[in-house]
């Protein structure tokens, strides 16, 4: 049961990171800034790793 909860928590965290990265990319594009969603996802993962 613990594995299922761990998997669910990882999926939820990954979904949150993806949503944050997409929002940041959309905001950057709206401001005319170049942006990469892949790079923004990596930044989110690093932020979470150090928090």
mmCIF file of C-alpha atoms in Angstrom:
data_model
loop_
_atom_site.group_PDB
_atom_site.id
_atom_site.type_symbol
_atom_site.label_atom_id
_atom_site.label_comp_id
_atom_site.label_asym_id
_atom_site.label_seq_id
_atom_site.Cartn_x
_atom_site.Cartn_y
_atom_site.Cartn_z
ATOM 1 C CA UNK A 1 0.000 0.000 0.000
ATOM 2 C CA UNK A 2 2.898 2.334 0.762
ATOM 3 C CA UNK A 3 4.219 1.962 -2.781
ATOM 4 C CA UNK A 4 0.867 3.024 -4.208
ATOM 5 C CA UNK A 5 0.837 6.114 -1.982
ATOM 6 C CA UNK A 6 4.422 6.956 -2.929
ATOM 7 C CA UNK A 7 3.578 6.620 -6.621
ATOM 8 C CA UNK A 8 0.491 8.809 -6.219
ATOM 9 C CA UNK A 9 2.501 11.456 -4.370
ATOM 10 C CA UNK A 10 5.186 11.439 -7.066
ATOM 11 C CA UNK A 11 2.568 11.760 -9.814
ATOM 12 C CA UNK A 12 0.890 14.666 -8.021
ATOM 13 C CA UNK A 13 4.216 16.434 -7.484
ATOM 14 C CA UNK A 14 5.188 15.883 -11.120
ATOM 15 C CA UNK A 15 1.836 17.256 -12.302
ATOM 16 C CA UNK A 16 2.307 20.343 -10.119
ATOM 17 C CA UNK A 17 5.813 20.876 -11.491
ATOM 18 C CA UNK A 18 4.534 20.536 -15.062
ATOM 19 C CA UNK A 19 1.719 23.010 -14.439
ATOM 20 C CA UNK A 20 4.110 25.525 -12.874
ATOM 21 C CA UNK A 21 6.545 25.173 -15.765
ATOM 22 C CA UNK A 22 3.779 25.599 -18.341
ATOM 23 C CA UNK A 23 2.443 28.694 -16.559
ATOM 24 C CA UNK A 24 5.930 30.218 -16.396
ATOM 25 C CA UNK A 25 6.528 29.500 -20.086
ATOM 26 C CA UNK A 26 3.172 31.006 -21.067
ATOM 27 C CA UNK A 27 3.882 34.105 -18.986
ATOM 28 C CA UNK A 28 7.338 34.494 -20.525
ATOM 29 C CA UNK A 29 5.939 34.172 -24.046
ATOM 30 C CA UNK A 30 3.231 36.733 -23.264
ATOM 31 C CA UNK A 31 5.980 39.148 -22.220
ATOM 32 C CA UNK A 32 7.889 38.451 -25.428
ATOM 33 C CA UNK A 33 10.681 36.584 -23.667
ATOM 34 C CA UNK A 34 12.168 33.424 -25.130
ATOM 35 C CA UNK A 35 11.399 30.467 -22.888
ATOM 36 C CA UNK A 36 11.619 26.695 -22.881
ATOM 37 C CA UNK A 37 9.049 24.589 -21.075
ATOM 38 C CA UNK A 38 11.594 21.760 -20.756
ATOM 39 C CA UNK A 39 14.070 24.096 -19.081
ATOM 40 C CA UNK A 40 11.360 25.474 -16.810
ATOM 41 C CA UNK A 41 10.418 21.911 -15.777
ATOM 42 C CA UNK A 42 14.039 21.235 -14.886
ATOM 43 C CA UNK A 43 14.143 24.424 -12.825
ATOM 44 C CA UNK A 44 11.000 23.355 -10.931
ATOM 45 C CA UNK A 45 12.501 19.947 -10.172
ATOM 46 C CA UNK A 46 15.683 21.557 -8.843
ATOM 47 C CA UNK A 47 13.691 24.008 -6.695
ATOM 48 C CA UNK A 48 11.725 21.108 -5.187
ATOM 49 C CA UNK A 49 14.877 19.078 -4.608
ATOM 50 C CA UNK A 50 16.358 21.866 -2.489
ATOM 51 C CA UNK A 51 13.201 22.744 -0.597
#
